[in-house]
PDB file of C-alpha atoms in Angstrom:
ATOM      1  CA  MET B   1     148.736 104.452 121.978  1.00 49.00           C
ATOM      2  CA  THR B   2     148.242 105.664 125.634  1.00 56.00           C
ATOM      3  CA  SER B   3     148.941 102.745 128.292  1.00 72.00           C
ATOM      4  CA  SER B   4     145.389 103.148 129.061  1.00 87.00           C
ATOM      5  CA  LEU B   5     143.602 102.040 125.569  1.00 92.00           C
ATOM      6  CA  PRO B   6     144.694  98.384 125.808  1.00 93.00           C
ATOM      7  CA  ARG B   7     143.308  97.929 129.448  1.00 94.00           C
ATOM      8  CA  LYS B   8     139.904  99.096 128.202  1.00 95.00           C
ATOM      9  CA  PHE B   9     140.264  97.129 125.380  1.00 96.00           C
ATOM     10  CA  ALA B  10     140.977  93.935 127.533  1.00 96.00           C
ATOM     11  CA  ALA B  11     138.276  95.030 129.567  1.00 96.00           C
ATOM     12  CA  LEU B  12     135.484  95.367 126.821  1.00 96.00           C
ATOM     13  CA  THR B  13     136.858  92.387 125.200  1.00 96.00           C
ATOM     14  CA  ALA B  14     136.180  90.344 128.880  1.00 96.00           C
ATOM     15  CA  LEU B  15     132.495  92.020 129.151  1.00 97.00           C
ATOM     16  CA  VAL B  16     131.503  90.895 125.819  1.00 96.00           C
ATOM     17  CA  LEU B  17     133.359  87.968 125.346  1.00 96.00           C
ATOM     18  CA  GLY B  18     132.384  87.084 129.256  1.00 96.00           C
ATOM     19  CA  VAL B  19     128.673  87.394 128.058  1.00 97.00           C
ATOM     20  CA  LEU B  20     129.084  85.534 125.214  1.00 96.00           C
ATOM     21  CA  MET B  21     130.723  82.201 127.308  1.00 95.00           C
ATOM     22  CA  LEU B  22     128.351  82.784 129.974  1.00 95.00           C
ATOM     23  CA  LEU B  23     125.515  82.474 127.429  1.00 94.00           C
ATOM     24  CA  MET B  24     127.007  79.429 125.619  1.00 92.00           C
ATOM     25  CA  GLY B  25     127.577  77.483 129.006  1.00 92.00           C
ATOM     26  CA  GLY B  26     124.146  78.549 130.195  1.00 92.00           C
ATOM     27  CA  GLY B  27     122.572  76.961 126.502  1.00 91.00           C
ATOM     28  CA  HIS B  28     124.468  74.012 126.904  1.00 88.00           C
ATOM     29  CA  LEU B  29     123.876  73.614 130.507  1.00 88.00           C
ATOM     30  CA  TYR B  30     119.796  74.513 129.525  1.00 90.00           C
ATOM     31  CA  ALA B  31     119.715  71.916 126.887  1.00 86.00           C
ATOM     32  CA  VAL B  32     121.645  68.868 128.190  1.00 84.00           C
ATOM     33  CA  THR B  33     119.542  68.887 131.403  1.00 82.00           C
ATOM     34  CA  GLY B  34     116.280  69.729 129.463  1.00 80.00           C
ATOM     35  CA  ASP B  35     117.339  66.564 127.092  1.00 77.00           C
ATOM     36  CA  ALA B  36     118.269  64.161 129.878  1.00 75.00           C
ATOM     37  CA  LEU B  37     114.969  65.166 131.907  1.00 73.00           C
ATOM     38  CA  ALA B  38     113.076  64.414 128.924  1.00 79.00           C
ATOM     39  CA  GLN B  39     114.538  61.079 128.508  1.00 78.00           C
ATOM     40  CA  ASP B  40     113.805  60.100 132.652  1.00 72.00           C
ATOM     41  CA  ARG B  41     117.277  58.391 132.482  1.00 69.00           C
ATOM     42  CA  PRO B  42     119.172  58.055 135.767  1.00 69.00           C
ATOM     43  CA  LEU B  43     122.465  60.226 136.056  1.00 72.00           C
ATOM     44  CA  ASP B  44     125.441  58.574 134.279  1.00 76.00           C
ATOM     45  CA  TYR B  45     128.902  59.304 133.520  1.00 79.00           C
ATOM     46  CA  ARG B  46     127.887  60.725 129.642  1.00 77.00           C
ATOM     47  CA  LEU B  47     125.464  63.366 131.600  1.00 80.00           C
ATOM     48  CA  VAL B  48     127.806  64.263 134.333  1.00 82.00           C
ATOM     49  CA  SER B  49     130.650  64.440 131.577  1.00 81.00           C
ATOM     50  CA  LEU B  50     128.552  67.462 129.560  1.00 82.00           C
ATOM     51  CA  ILE B  51     127.182  69.084 132.603  1.00 85.00           C
ATOM     52  CA  THR B  52     130.847  69.325 133.388  1.00 87.00           C
ATOM     53  CA  THR B  53     131.477  70.934 130.110  1.00 86.00           C
ATOM     54  CA  GLY B  54     128.784  73.433 130.694  1.00 87.00           C
ATOM     55  CA  GLY B  55     130.420  74.106 133.797  1.00 89.00           C
ATOM     56  CA  LEU B  56     133.917  75.050 132.266  1.00 91.00           C
ATOM     57  CA  LEU B  57     132.356  77.028 129.339  1.00 91.00           C
ATOM     58  CA  VAL B  58     130.887  79.301 131.951  1.00 94.00           C
ATOM     59  CA  LEU B  59     133.736  79.618 134.052  1.00 94.00           C
ATOM     60  CA  PRO B  60     136.041  81.897 132.246  1.00 95.00           C
ATOM     61  CA  GLY B  61     133.142  84.332 131.475  1.00 95.00           C
ATOM     62  CA  ILE B  62     132.384  84.588 135.460  1.00 96.00           C
ATOM     63  CA  VAL B  63     136.461  84.934 135.747  1.00 97.00           C
ATOM     64  CA  GLY B  64     136.527  87.751 133.127  1.00 96.00           C
ATOM     65  CA  LEU B  65     133.360  89.339 134.603  1.00 97.00           C
ATOM     66  CA  VAL B  66     134.366  89.503 138.302  1.00 97.00           C
ATOM     67  CA  CYS B  67     137.882  90.999 137.043  1.00 96.00           C
ATOM     68  CA  LEU B  68     136.315  93.612 134.838  1.00 96.00           C
ATOM     69  CA  LYS B  69     137.410  96.411 137.083  1.00 96.00           C
ATOM     70  CA  TRP B  70     140.709  95.299 138.107  1.00 96.00           C
ATOM     71  CA  LEU B  71     141.222  94.269 134.278  1.00 96.00           C
ATOM     72  CA  TRP B  72     140.500  98.030 133.336  1.00 95.00           C
ATOM     73  CA  GLN B  73     142.876  98.994 136.217  1.00 94.00           C
ATOM     74  CA  GLY B  74     145.770  97.290 134.557  1.00 92.00           C
ATOM     75  CA  ARG B  75     146.331  94.585 137.738  1.00 94.00           C
ATOM     76  CA  SER B  76     148.505  91.862 136.500  1.00 94.00           C
ATOM     77  CA  TRP B  77     146.422  89.031 138.855  1.00 96.00           C
ATOM     78  CA  ALA B  78     143.441  89.722 137.143  1.00 97.00           C
ATOM     79  CA  TYR B  79     144.968  89.078 133.610  1.00 97.00           C
ATOM     80  CA  GLY B  80     146.398  85.862 135.471  1.00 96.00           C
ATOM     81  CA  MET B  81     143.229  84.973 136.569  1.00 97.00           C
ATOM     82  CA  CYS B  82     141.456  85.271 132.844  1.00 97.00           C
ATOM     83  CA  ILE B  83     144.514  83.608 131.135  1.00 97.00           C
ATOM     84  CA  LEU B  84     144.478  80.844 133.787  1.00 96.00           C
ATOM     85  CA  SER B  85     140.526  79.992 133.654  1.00 95.00           C
ATOM     86  CA  GLY B  86     140.828  80.578 129.453  1.00 96.00           C
ATOM     87  CA  SER B  87     143.553  78.147 128.721  1.00 96.00           C
ATOM     88  CA  ALA B  88     142.176  75.685 130.954  1.00 94.00           C
ATOM     89  CA  LEU B  89     138.792  75.920 129.082  1.00 94.00           C
ATOM     90  CA  MET B  90     141.381  75.894 125.390  1.00 95.00           C
ATOM     91  CA  VAL B  91     143.041  72.821 126.530  1.00 94.00           C
ATOM     92  CA  TYR B  92     139.686  70.644 126.912  1.00 91.00           C
ATOM     93  CA  LEU B  93     137.894  72.147 123.984  1.00 91.00           C
ATOM     94  CA  MET B  94     141.438  71.150 121.893  1.00 92.00           C
ATOM     95  CA  LEU B  95     140.780  67.906 123.078  1.00 90.00           C
ATOM     96  CA  LEU B  96     137.085  68.163 122.230  1.00 87.00           C
ATOM     97  CA  LEU B  97     138.025  69.256 119.015  1.00 87.00           C
ATOM     98  CA  ALA B  98     140.922  66.477 118.391  1.00 88.00           C
ATOM     99  CA  ILE B  99     137.969  63.419 119.122  1.00 87.00           C
ATOM    100  CA  GLU B 100     135.313  65.308 116.833  1.00 81.00           C
ATOM    101  CA  GLU B 101     137.996  65.283 113.714  1.00 82.00           C
ATOM    102  CA  ARG B 102     138.293  61.758 114.457  1.00 84.00           C
ATOM    103  CA  ASP B 103     134.781  60.712 115.173  1.00 79.00           C
ATOM    104  CA  PRO B 104     132.446  63.410 114.013  1.00 77.00           C
ATOM    105  CA  THR B 105     129.143  64.015 115.848  1.00 73.00           C
ATOM    106  CA  ARG B 106     126.734  66.994 115.414  1.00 70.00           C
ATOM    107  CA  VAL B 107     128.248  69.707 117.676  1.00 72.00           C
ATOM    108  CA  GLY B 108     131.514  70.214 115.181  1.00 71.00           C
ATOM    109  CA  SER B 109     130.531  73.978 114.551  1.00 82.00           C
ATOM    110  CA  GLU B 110     129.433  75.301 117.895  1.00 85.00           C
ATOM    111  CA  LEU B 111     132.570  73.508 119.498  1.00 86.00           C
ATOM    112  CA  GLU B 112     134.793  75.294 116.519  1.00 89.00           C
ATOM    113  CA  LEU B 113     133.008  78.689 117.768  1.00 91.00           C
ATOM    114  CA  ALA B 114     133.552  77.988 121.487  1.00 91.00           C
ATOM    115  CA  ALA B 115     137.060  77.358 120.725  1.00 92.00           C
ATOM    116  CA  ALA B 116     137.104  80.482 118.677  1.00 94.00           C
ATOM    117  CA  VAL B 117     135.876  82.891 121.456  1.00 95.00           C
ATOM    118  CA  VAL B 118     138.169  81.159 123.977  1.00 96.00           C
ATOM    119  CA  ALA B 119     141.117  81.633 122.178  1.00 96.00           C
ATOM    120  CA  ILE B 120     140.598  85.237 121.269  1.00 97.00           C
ATOM    121  CA  PHE B 121     139.727  86.116 124.853  1.00 97.00           C
ATOM    122  CA  VAL B 122     143.336  84.197 125.957  1.00 97.00           C
ATOM    123  CA  ALA B 123     144.979  85.951 122.931  1.00 97.00           C
ATOM    124  CA  VAL B 124     143.414  89.588 124.368  1.00 97.00           C
ATOM    125  CA  MET B 125     144.264  88.954 128.042  1.00 97.00           C
ATOM    126  CA  ALA B 126     147.758  87.612 127.314  1.00 97.00           C
ATOM    127  CA  GLY B 127     148.613  90.114 124.862  1.00 96.00           C
ATOM    128  CA  THR B 128     147.766  93.151 127.272  1.00 96.00           C
ATOM    129  CA  TRP B 129     149.443  91.546 130.016  1.00 96.00           C
ATOM    130  CA  LEU B 130     152.712  91.279 128.192  1.00 96.00           C
ATOM    131  CA  TYR B 131     151.965  94.788 126.962  1.00 95.00           C
ATOM    132  CA  LEU B 132     151.641  96.152 130.730  1.00 93.00           C
ATOM    133  CA  LYS B 133     154.660  94.463 131.609  1.00 93.00           C
ATOM    134  CA  ILE B 134     156.965  95.573 128.399  1.00 93.00           C
ATOM    135  CA  GLN B 135     155.800  99.219 129.483  1.00 91.00           C
ATOM    136  CA  ALA B 136     156.568  98.655 133.296  1.00 88.00           C
ATOM    137  CA  ARG B 137     160.162  98.007 132.198  1.00 91.00           C
ATOM    138  CA  ARG B 138     160.235 100.762 129.952  1.00 89.00           C
ATOM    139  CA  SER B 139     159.195 103.360 132.582  1.00 84.00           C
ATOM    140  CA  ARG B 140     161.968 102.271 134.731  1.00 77.00           C
TER     141      ARG B 140
END
């Protein structure tokens, strides 16, 4: 396997999953704000929390798409940015999954899908970063 293949795979993964995370976050924001405007309720803690969730879903997608060029080039900092943004979202989603298990709501399957997408994103970025580090040590 050439050393450029994992970099290209990671960049393509960032592209596909980044767009998917943007769509999930955008869909979430659209649904939440649309529902809030239809109810004509004032801004409250629950609504702000739901809007924040949409923003958190969008963030790793934006980071992945912005860093595409540098992921393709194998820049360590770009992988680090993707890993950090994805890991932050992963921790948040794990907390929501724990709450969902204790007190089920109607968003279980969507939450599981989002967690799976983010887990794949983080795993590919971390795996590629680790592979590049090992290759760099071997070439010394």
